[in-house]
Coordinates of C-alpha atoms in Angstrom, one line a residue:
Chain N
M1 CA 32.0 -151.8 -98.5
T2 CA 33.4 -149.3 -95.9
R3 CA 35.3 -151.2 -92.5
A4 CA 35.9 -148.1 -89.9
S5 CA 39.5 -148.1 -89.1
G6 CA 40.2 -150.5 -86.2
H7 CA 38.7 -153.9 -84.7
P8 CA 38.9 -153.5 -81.3
R9 CA 38.9 -156.9 -79.6
R10 CA 35.4 -157.4 -77.4
P11 CA 34.9 -159.0 -74.0
A12 CA 32.7 -161.2 -73.7
A13 CA 29.8 -158.5 -72.2
A14 CA 30.2 -156.6 -75.1
Q15 CA 30.0 -159.6 -77.3
P16 CA 26.9 -159.9 -80.3
R17 CA 24.4 -163.0 -80.0
I18 CA 23.2 -163.9 -83.4
D19 CA 20.6 -165.8 -82.9
D20 CA 17.6 -166.0 -84.5
Y21 CA 16.5 -163.2 -84.1
G22 CA 19.5 -161.5 -85.5
A23 CA 21.3 -163.4 -88.4
P24 CA 19.8 -161.1 -91.3
F25 CA 21.1 -158.3 -89.0
H26 CA 24.6 -159.2 -89.4
A27 CA 24.5 -161.0 -92.6
A28 CA 23.8 -157.9 -94.5
A29 CA 25.8 -155.8 -92.7
T30 CA 28.9 -158.2 -93.1
K31 CA 28.6 -157.3 -97.0
G32 CA 28.1 -154.2 -96.3
K33 CA 24.1 -153.5 -97.1
L34 CA 21.7 -151.9 -93.7
V35 CA 19.0 -154.0 -93.6
V36 CA 15.9 -154.0 -90.6
Q37 CA 13.7 -156.7 -90.0
R38 CA 10.3 -156.0 -91.7
C39 CA 6.8 -158.0 -91.1
A40 CA 6.2 -160.4 -93.9
S41 CA 2.7 -159.9 -92.9
C42 CA 2.0 -156.9 -92.2
G43 CA 4.7 -154.7 -93.6
R44 CA 5.5 -152.2 -90.4
L45 CA 8.8 -152.4 -89.6
R46 CA 10.6 -153.5 -85.9
W47 CA 13.5 -152.9 -84.5
T48 CA 15.6 -154.5 -82.5
P49 CA 14.6 -157.7 -83.7
R50 CA 11.9 -160.4 -82.5
P51 CA 10.4 -163.6 -83.3
M52 CA 6.8 -161.8 -83.4
C53 CA 5.1 -158.6 -84.0
P54 CA 2.5 -156.4 -82.0
H55 CA 0.8 -155.7 -84.5
C56 CA -0.7 -159.1 -86.1
H57 CA 1.6 -160.8 -84.6
S58 CA 2.8 -163.0 -87.8
L59 CA 6.2 -164.9 -87.3
S60 CA 7.4 -164.3 -90.3
A61 CA 9.5 -161.4 -91.2
D62 CA 11.8 -160.6 -93.8
W63 CA 14.6 -157.9 -94.4
P64 CA 14.8 -155.0 -96.1
E65 CA 17.8 -153.2 -97.0
V66 CA 16.7 -149.4 -96.1
A67 CA 18.9 -146.2 -96.6
P68 CA 22.0 -146.2 -95.4
I69 CA 21.7 -142.3 -93.3
G70 CA 20.5 -141.2 -91.0
T71 CA 20.8 -138.4 -88.1
V72 CA 22.3 -138.4 -83.9
W73 CA 18.8 -138.9 -81.3
S74 CA 21.6 -138.6 -79.3
F75 CA 25.2 -140.7 -77.6
C76 CA 27.0 -140.7 -74.3
I77 CA 30.8 -140.4 -74.1
P78 CA 32.0 -143.2 -72.1
H79 CA 35.2 -142.5 -69.8
P80 CA 37.1 -145.1 -67.4
P81 CA 37.2 -147.3 -65.5
L82 CA 35.9 -149.6 -69.4
P83 CA 36.2 -153.2 -69.8
P84 CA 40.5 -152.5 -71.1
E85 CA 39.7 -153.5 -74.4
F86 CA 37.5 -150.1 -74.1
A87 CA 39.6 -148.6 -72.5
E88 CA 42.1 -148.4 -74.9
R89 CA 39.9 -146.7 -77.3
V90 CA 38.8 -143.8 -75.5
P91 CA 37.7 -141.2 -76.9
F92 CA 34.4 -142.1 -79.0
A93 CA 31.4 -141.7 -78.9
V94 CA 28.7 -144.5 -78.9
A95 CA 25.3 -143.1 -81.1
L96 CA 21.8 -143.6 -81.0
V97 CA 20.6 -142.5 -84.9
A98 CA 17.3 -142.6 -86.6
L99 CA 17.5 -143.4 -89.8
A100 CA 16.3 -141.0 -92.5
G101 CA 13.1 -141.5 -93.3
H102 CA 12.4 -144.2 -91.1
P103 CA 12.4 -142.0 -87.8
E104 CA 11.2 -144.7 -85.5
I105 CA 13.7 -146.8 -86.6
R106 CA 17.1 -146.1 -84.3
M107 CA 20.0 -147.8 -84.2
I108 CA 23.5 -148.2 -82.0
G109 CA 26.7 -147.4 -83.2
D110 CA 29.9 -145.6 -82.6
L111 CA 30.5 -142.2 -84.1
I112 CA 34.0 -142.5 -86.2
D113 CA 35.9 -140.3 -88.5
V114 CA 34.3 -137.0 -85.6
P115 CA 35.9 -136.0 -82.6
P116 CA 33.6 -137.3 -80.0
A117 CA 33.8 -133.4 -78.6
T118 CA 32.1 -131.7 -81.9
V119 CA 29.3 -134.4 -82.2
K120 CA 25.9 -133.2 -81.6
I121 CA 22.3 -134.3 -81.3
G122 CA 20.6 -133.8 -84.5
A123 CA 23.7 -134.2 -86.7
A124 CA 23.7 -136.2 -89.7
V125 CA 25.5 -139.6 -90.1
R126 CA 26.1 -142.2 -92.4
A127 CA 26.9 -145.8 -92.5
V128 CA 30.1 -147.3 -91.8
F129 CA 30.7 -151.0 -91.8
E130 CA 32.8 -154.0 -89.8
V131 CA 33.1 -156.9 -89.6
P132 CA 35.0 -158.1 -85.9
G133 CA 34.3 -161.9 -88.0
D134 CA 32.6 -164.2 -90.3
D135 CA 29.2 -163.9 -89.5
V136 CA 29.3 -160.4 -87.8
G137 CA 28.7 -157.0 -88.9
L138 CA 29.1 -153.6 -86.9
V139 CA 27.3 -150.7 -88.0
H140 CA 29.0 -148.1 -87.0
W141 CA 28.6 -143.8 -88.6
T142 CA 30.0 -140.8 -89.2
P143 CA 29.1 -137.3 -90.7
R144 CA 27.8 -136.8 -93.9
Chain L
M1 CA -10.7 -153.3 -47.9
G2 CA -8.7 -152.7 -45.1
K3 CA -5.2 -151.4 -44.9
A4 CA -1.6 -152.6 -45.6
A5 CA 1.1 -150.9 -42.7
I6 CA 4.4 -151.1 -42.9
A7 CA 4.9 -151.9 -38.4
G8 CA 8.7 -151.9 -39.0
I9 CA 12.3 -151.3 -40.7
G10 CA 16.4 -153.0 -39.9
E11 CA 19.5 -152.0 -41.9
T12 CA 23.1 -152.4 -42.1
E13 CA 25.5 -150.6 -41.9
F14 CA 26.6 -148.7 -45.5
A15 CA 29.5 -149.5 -46.6
R16 CA 31.9 -149.7 -49.5
D17 CA 33.2 -152.6 -48.4
I18 CA 31.0 -153.3 -45.6
G19 CA 33.4 -157.2 -44.4
R20 CA 30.8 -159.1 -44.6
S21 CA 28.7 -162.6 -46.7
E22 CA 25.4 -160.8 -49.0
R23 CA 23.7 -163.4 -46.6
V24 CA 24.4 -162.1 -43.4
I25 CA 23.5 -158.7 -43.7
A26 CA 20.8 -159.8 -45.7
C27 CA 19.9 -161.9 -42.6
E28 CA 21.1 -159.0 -39.5
A29 CA 18.2 -156.0 -42.1
V30 CA 15.5 -159.0 -41.9
L31 CA 16.2 -159.1 -38.0
A32 CA 16.7 -156.1 -37.3
A33 CA 13.5 -155.0 -38.3
L34 CA 10.8 -157.8 -37.2
R35 CA 12.7 -156.9 -33.7
D36 CA 12.0 -153.1 -34.4
A37 CA 8.0 -154.1 -35.5
G38 CA 8.8 -156.3 -31.5
L39 CA 7.1 -159.3 -34.2
E40 CA 8.8 -162.5 -33.7
P41 CA 10.7 -164.6 -36.8
A42 CA 7.7 -166.8 -36.6
D43 CA 4.9 -164.4 -37.0
V44 CA 6.4 -163.8 -39.9
D45 CA 4.4 -166.0 -43.6
G46 CA 4.6 -163.6 -46.2
V47 CA 8.3 -163.2 -48.0
V48 CA 8.8 -160.7 -51.0
C49 CA 12.2 -159.8 -52.8
M50 CA 13.6 -158.8 -56.1
D51 CA 14.7 -161.6 -58.3
L52 CA 18.4 -159.6 -58.1
E53 CA 18.6 -161.3 -54.6
H54 CA 21.3 -163.6 -53.9
T55 CA 19.2 -165.2 -50.5
D56 CA 16.1 -166.7 -52.0
E57 CA 13.1 -167.2 -49.0
T58 CA 14.1 -170.2 -48.3
E59 CA 17.2 -169.8 -47.2
L60 CA 16.5 -167.2 -44.7
S61 CA 13.8 -168.4 -43.5
R62 CA 16.4 -171.3 -42.7
N63 CA 18.4 -168.3 -41.3
V64 CA 16.4 -166.6 -39.6
G65 CA 12.9 -169.1 -38.7
F66 CA 9.7 -168.2 -40.2
G67 CA 7.0 -169.6 -39.5
D68 CA 5.1 -171.2 -42.1
L69 CA 5.9 -169.2 -45.1
S70 CA 2.2 -169.2 -47.3
F71 CA 3.3 -165.6 -49.8
F72 CA 7.0 -165.6 -51.2
A73 CA 7.3 -163.8 -55.1
K74 CA 10.2 -162.0 -56.9
L75 CA 10.1 -158.7 -58.3
P76 CA 11.7 -157.4 -61.3
G77 CA 14.0 -153.9 -62.5
G78 CA 17.3 -153.2 -59.7
G79 CA 16.6 -149.8 -58.7
G80 CA 13.0 -149.4 -60.1
G81 CA 11.9 -152.3 -57.1
A82 CA 12.1 -151.3 -54.1
A83 CA 9.0 -149.4 -53.9
A84 CA 6.9 -152.9 -55.7
L85 CA 8.6 -154.5 -52.9
V86 CA 6.4 -153.2 -50.6
G87 CA 3.9 -152.8 -52.1
L88 CA 3.8 -156.6 -53.5
A89 CA 3.5 -156.7 -49.4
A90 CA 1.2 -154.5 -49.2
T91 CA -1.5 -156.3 -51.4
A92 CA -0.9 -159.4 -50.1
V93 CA -1.6 -158.4 -46.4
V94 CA -4.9 -156.6 -48.3
S95 CA -6.2 -159.7 -50.2
G96 CA -5.3 -162.7 -47.3
Q97 CA -2.5 -164.0 -49.1
A98 CA -0.3 -163.2 -45.9
T99 CA -0.2 -161.7 -42.1
T100 CA 3.5 -160.1 -42.0
V101 CA 5.5 -159.9 -44.9
V102 CA 9.4 -158.8 -44.4
V103 CA 10.7 -157.0 -47.8
Y104 CA 14.5 -156.7 -48.1
R105 CA 17.3 -155.9 -50.1
A106 CA 21.2 -157.3 -50.1
R107 CA 24.0 -156.1 -51.4
N108 CA 26.9 -156.9 -50.8
R109 CA 30.0 -154.9 -54.1
S110 CA 32.4 -155.9 -52.8
S111 CA 32.2 -159.7 -53.4
G112 CA 33.0 -159.7 -57.3
A113 CA 33.8 -158.4 -59.5
R114 CA 30.8 -154.7 -61.8
P115 CA 28.8 -157.7 -63.3
W116 CA 30.1 -155.3 -66.5
A117 CA 33.3 -156.1 -66.3
A118 CA 32.5 -159.7 -65.7
G119 CA 30.8 -160.0 -68.8
T120 CA 26.7 -159.7 -68.1
Q121 CA 25.3 -158.2 -70.6
F122 CA 22.4 -156.8 -68.8
H123 CA 18.4 -157.2 -70.5
E124 CA 17.6 -158.4 -73.9
G125 CA 18.7 -155.1 -75.4
A126 CA 22.4 -155.8 -75.2
P127 CA 23.6 -157.1 -77.7
W128 CA 22.9 -154.2 -80.0
M129 CA 24.2 -152.5 -77.2
A130 CA 27.6 -153.7 -75.5
P131 CA 29.2 -154.9 -79.4
Y132 CA 29.9 -150.6 -79.8
G133 CA 30.5 -149.7 -75.5
L134 CA 27.6 -149.9 -73.9
V135 CA 28.7 -152.1 -71.3
R136 CA 27.8 -150.5 -68.2
P137 CA 23.9 -148.8 -66.7
V138 CA 26.1 -145.9 -66.8
D139 CA 26.6 -145.8 -70.5
E140 CA 22.9 -146.0 -71.0
V141 CA 21.8 -143.2 -68.5
A142 CA 24.2 -140.9 -70.1
L143 CA 22.8 -141.4 -73.7
W144 CA 19.4 -141.0 -72.2
S145 CA 20.5 -138.0 -70.3
R146 CA 21.1 -136.1 -73.1
R147 CA 18.9 -135.9 -75.3
Y148 CA 15.8 -135.7 -72.4
L149 CA 19.3 -132.3 -70.9
H150 CA 19.4 -131.0 -74.4
D151 CA 15.1 -131.6 -74.8
R152 CA 14.0 -129.9 -71.9
G153 CA 17.0 -127.5 -71.4
V154 CA 18.6 -128.9 -68.6
T155 CA 21.5 -127.3 -67.7
R156 CA 25.1 -129.1 -66.1
E157 CA 24.0 -126.0 -63.7
Q158 CA 20.2 -127.6 -62.7
L159 CA 22.0 -130.8 -62.7
G160 CA 24.7 -130.0 -60.4
S161 CA 22.1 -128.9 -57.9
V162 CA 20.3 -132.5 -57.6
A163 CA 23.8 -133.6 -55.9
V164 CA 24.9 -131.0 -54.4
T165 CA 21.3 -130.5 -52.5
F166 CA 21.3 -134.5 -51.8
R167 CA 25.3 -134.4 -50.4
E168 CA 23.4 -131.7 -48.3
H169 CA 21.4 -133.8 -46.3
A170 CA 23.8 -137.1 -46.7
H171 CA 25.5 -134.4 -43.6
A172 CA 22.9 -134.5 -40.3
N173 CA 23.3 -138.6 -40.7
P174 CA 26.0 -140.3 -39.9
R175 CA 25.6 -143.0 -41.6
A176 CA 25.6 -141.6 -45.0
Q177 CA 28.3 -143.1 -46.8
M178 CA 29.4 -139.6 -47.7
H179 CA 29.0 -138.0 -44.6
G180 CA 31.8 -135.0 -43.3
R181 CA 32.1 -134.8 -47.6
A182 CA 31.9 -131.9 -49.0
L183 CA 30.9 -130.7 -52.8
S184 CA 30.3 -127.6 -54.1
L185 CA 29.0 -126.9 -56.8
D186 CA 32.5 -126.3 -58.1
D187 CA 33.8 -130.0 -56.9
Y188 CA 30.5 -130.9 -59.0
M189 CA 31.3 -129.1 -62.4
N190 CA 34.9 -129.8 -61.9
G191 CA 33.6 -134.0 -61.3
R192 CA 35.7 -136.2 -63.6
W193 CA 33.3 -137.9 -66.4
I194 CA 32.3 -141.3 -66.0
S195 CA 30.0 -141.4 -69.3
E196 CA 29.1 -137.9 -70.8
P197 CA 26.6 -135.9 -70.0
L198 CA 27.6 -137.8 -66.8
C199 CA 30.1 -137.0 -64.1
L200 CA 31.6 -139.3 -60.9
F201 CA 28.3 -137.0 -59.1
D202 CA 25.5 -138.2 -61.3
C203 CA 26.2 -142.3 -59.9
S204 CA 24.4 -143.3 -57.0
L205 CA 27.2 -144.8 -55.0
E206 CA 28.8 -148.3 -54.4
S207 CA 27.6 -149.7 -51.6
D208 CA 27.5 -153.2 -49.1
G209 CA 23.8 -153.4 -46.7
A210 CA 20.9 -154.2 -46.5
V211 CA 17.5 -152.9 -45.1
A212 CA 14.4 -154.8 -44.6
A213 CA 10.6 -153.6 -43.6
V214 CA 7.4 -155.7 -41.9
V215 CA 4.3 -154.6 -43.8
T216 CA 1.2 -156.2 -41.9
S217 CA -2.6 -154.5 -41.5
A218 CA -2.7 -151.0 -40.7
E219 CA -4.7 -152.7 -37.6
R220 CA -2.2 -154.9 -36.2
A221 CA 0.1 -152.1 -36.9
A222 CA -1.2 -149.6 -33.9
D223 CA -0.8 -152.2 -31.6
L224 CA 3.2 -152.9 -32.1
A225 CA 5.6 -151.2 -31.2
H226 CA 5.0 -147.4 -33.5
P227 CA 2.9 -146.1 -34.4
P228 CA 1.9 -148.0 -37.7
V229 CA 2.9 -146.2 -41.6
V230 CA 0.3 -146.5 -43.5
V231 CA 0.6 -147.6 -47.6
R232 CA -1.7 -145.1 -48.7
G233 CA -1.5 -145.7 -52.2
F234 CA 1.1 -148.5 -54.9
A235 CA 1.7 -147.6 -58.5
Q236 CA 3.8 -150.5 -60.8
G237 CA 4.4 -149.5 -64.5
I238 CA 5.9 -150.1 -67.3
S239 CA 5.6 -147.8 -70.3
R240 CA 4.5 -148.9 -73.4
D241 CA 7.9 -150.6 -76.2
Y242 CA 10.3 -150.1 -72.4
Q243 CA 13.2 -151.3 -72.9
P244 CA 15.8 -151.7 -70.4
M245 CA 16.9 -149.0 -70.1
L246 CA 17.8 -146.7 -72.4
N247 CA 15.1 -147.1 -73.7
G248 CA 15.7 -146.7 -77.7
W249 CA 13.4 -148.6 -79.8
A250 CA 9.6 -146.7 -77.5
P251 CA 8.4 -144.7 -80.0
D252 CA 8.8 -141.8 -77.9
P253 CA 12.5 -142.6 -75.4
L254 CA 11.7 -139.4 -72.9
R255 CA 8.6 -141.7 -71.7
Q256 CA 9.3 -143.4 -69.2
P257 CA 7.4 -146.5 -67.2
S258 CA 7.7 -143.8 -64.5
D259 CA 4.8 -141.8 -66.3
V260 CA 3.1 -144.7 -66.4
A261 CA 3.2 -145.5 -62.9
A262 CA 2.1 -142.0 -62.1
A263 CA -1.0 -141.7 -64.1
E264 CA -2.1 -144.1 -61.1
L265 CA -0.8 -143.6 -57.9
W266 CA -2.3 -140.3 -56.7
R267 CA -6.3 -141.9 -57.3
R268 CA -5.5 -144.7 -55.3
A269 CA -4.0 -143.0 -53.4
G270 CA -6.1 -140.7 -53.0
V271 CA -4.3 -137.7 -52.0
G272 CA -1.9 -135.6 -54.8
P273 CA 0.6 -134.3 -55.3
G274 CA 0.6 -131.3 -53.8
D275 CA 0.0 -133.5 -50.8
V276 CA 3.2 -134.9 -50.5
D277 CA 5.8 -132.8 -47.6
V278 CA 8.9 -134.7 -48.2
A279 CA 9.3 -137.4 -51.2
Q280 CA 12.4 -139.7 -51.2
I281 CA 13.6 -140.3 -55.5
Y282 CA 15.8 -143.4 -56.3
D283 CA 18.8 -141.3 -57.9
G284 CA 20.9 -143.5 -59.2
F285 CA 21.5 -141.4 -61.8
S286 CA 20.9 -138.2 -60.8
P287 CA 18.7 -136.6 -63.9
M288 CA 16.1 -140.3 -63.2
V289 CA 15.4 -137.4 -59.8
L290 CA 14.7 -134.4 -62.0
K291 CA 12.3 -136.9 -65.1
A292 CA 10.4 -137.6 -61.5
L293 CA 9.9 -134.4 -60.5
E294 CA 8.1 -134.8 -64.0
S295 CA 6.5 -137.4 -64.0
Y296 CA 5.0 -137.6 -60.8
G297 CA 3.0 -133.8 -61.6
F298 CA 4.9 -132.3 -58.4
C299 CA 7.6 -130.7 -61.5
R300 CA 6.3 -129.3 -64.8
E301 CA 7.4 -130.5 -68.3
R302 CA 11.4 -128.6 -68.3
E303 CA 10.7 -126.4 -64.9
A304 CA 12.4 -130.3 -63.0
G305 CA 15.6 -128.8 -63.6
A306 CA 15.7 -125.0 -62.3
F307 CA 13.2 -126.2 -59.5
A308 CA 15.6 -128.4 -58.2
A309 CA 18.1 -125.8 -59.0
A310 CA 16.1 -123.1 -56.9
G311 CA 16.5 -125.1 -53.7
G312 CA 12.8 -127.0 -54.1
L313 CA 14.2 -130.7 -53.4
R314 CA 16.0 -128.5 -50.0
W315 CA 15.4 -129.3 -46.8
S316 CA 15.9 -126.8 -45.6
G317 CA 13.3 -124.3 -46.8
G318 CA 12.5 -126.9 -49.8
A319 CA 8.7 -126.9 -51.3
L320 CA 9.1 -130.8 -51.9
P321 CA 12.2 -131.4 -49.4
T322 CA 13.7 -134.9 -50.6
N323 CA 16.0 -137.6 -50.3
T324 CA 16.7 -136.6 -47.1
S325 CA 18.8 -139.4 -45.4
G326 CA 21.6 -138.0 -49.0
G327 CA 20.3 -140.8 -51.3
G328 CA 21.7 -143.2 -53.5
L329 CA 24.0 -140.7 -53.9
S330 CA 24.8 -139.8 -51.0
E331 CA 23.9 -141.7 -48.3
A332 CA 23.5 -145.3 -50.2
N333 CA 22.2 -147.1 -53.3
I334 CA 20.8 -150.7 -51.6
H335 CA 17.8 -150.3 -55.2
G336 CA 15.8 -147.5 -53.4
M337 CA 15.2 -149.9 -50.2
N338 CA 17.0 -147.0 -48.4
L339 CA 15.1 -144.7 -49.4
V340 CA 12.5 -146.5 -48.6
A341 CA 13.3 -146.7 -44.3
E342 CA 13.7 -143.1 -45.0
G343 CA 10.2 -142.8 -45.8
V344 CA 9.0 -144.7 -44.0
R345 CA 11.0 -142.6 -40.5
Q346 CA 9.8 -140.0 -42.1
I347 CA 6.1 -140.1 -41.3
R348 CA 7.2 -142.1 -37.1
G349 CA 9.1 -138.6 -36.9
T350 CA 12.9 -139.8 -36.5
S351 CA 14.6 -138.5 -39.3
T352 CA 17.4 -137.0 -39.4
R353 CA 16.4 -134.4 -41.2
Q354 CA 13.3 -134.4 -40.1
V355 CA 9.7 -132.3 -42.0
S356 CA 8.3 -130.7 -39.1
G357 CA 4.6 -132.3 -38.6
A358 CA 5.2 -135.1 -42.5
E359 CA 2.4 -137.0 -42.8
V360 CA 2.4 -138.0 -46.2
S361 CA 5.7 -139.0 -48.0
F362 CA 6.6 -139.8 -50.8
V363 CA 9.0 -142.8 -51.8
S364 CA 9.5 -143.9 -55.9
S365 CA 11.7 -146.5 -57.1
A366 CA 14.4 -145.7 -60.6
A367 CA 12.2 -143.8 -63.6
M368 CA 13.8 -146.2 -65.9
A369 CA 13.1 -149.3 -64.8
Q370 CA 10.1 -151.0 -64.9
T371 CA 9.2 -148.6 -61.7
S372 CA 7.1 -148.9 -58.6
A373 CA 6.0 -145.1 -56.1
L374 CA 4.5 -145.0 -52.9
V375 CA 2.4 -142.8 -51.4
L376 CA 3.3 -143.4 -47.0
A377 CA 0.7 -141.9 -44.4
S378 CA -0.1 -141.6 -40.9
S379 CA -3.0 -143.1 -41.4

């Protein structure tokens, strides 16, 4: 398992919410695995996690592992004023990454170990996991 | 079926720190709108506001002194909702739920911390964004905008022309927060970043202020203080799989609620984008203006940036004079209710950047939120 460097203390506005719908993602991420919610009935992937499949209305889901690689759909570079915990980290880039093989599934994550000014839309990236708490795993992205 | 009309508008001043509570300014604006219409508070039997509003219909009634209320509702969407406040009020009037409906938005940003700094997560998608640093609305919009500007081939200079144009309009409006504050394209290009690719001047103002309107039947409005401003068309929209505000999980994130509202608006209004004399387009962040120009058919896809840069939005000589009071970028951001008021003034002929002979006035709310749009007209 790879860990991001540094575990910034997150302000209230930035806390992950560990609920019934999203907990399996975090559980897998703490083990360095990238998983996506899938309808257990019709087999369609969906993101972000939610209780009902909008196609077949099943309430059952499983969480297959997917390849932890993708491409940058877009990104932004936040500047202050920011909550202090993020202001300390600038400059940093946050990306929406389309997963390889499942371009309709896109995940947010920080772009790490790359100067923000050099990032491009379409850049190939791989997942890097951060485990800021026992039940919490976050996915970041780095060039591959 | 009869038509509804806006019979009165009322505003407080707009300021960074207005020095009065949100409840006080809500009451002031509503009372001003009723006086503008020549109506009494006791005439009011309907109230529509945003679900973000802190002064609700009962408190407003107990302060301003309404009669018995037979219609009341709250609408979602923040910046997407102002046109819908009027549209829902008009729907209530036309369907007989109420005769005299007050709509309003009051904001006092100085009364507390910025919501994101106070720990607010704005929507269901936030827990999948905020831990990574997308904590402010501007960050979500910036991420979306980078892809939109990239795919549409919009340059920074083209985007900057939106803010520069609206600032020009604000210079004629002494009520605008940025009245008299120069903004050149050079100033824009050197503006400090807020969330790249958006700079300070791409972001609407932090404003205290309140704006209200009174909606009644067009027939009754004709006997009141001002010529009626008829609600010719109204549409709302939420695109399939939309999630506020980034919309990053929809099949095509560049398709936005504005595209849905546009599909019905013109048919209902019985006019088209080519008939519009003047437009007020919600500009919480400047890329929203370009997206709305595309959605509502004022420009073809990929042409909105060039249209703005060529002066298309300017009062002086533009094909579509837009945000003639300065908009959210330079007048005030009262979640777009100030754009509704300016849309009304254009039909009345009382704007500080009046479009000569304006008969069809377009008002749209945030393209990237649970959105709405209006066509206002002189008849």
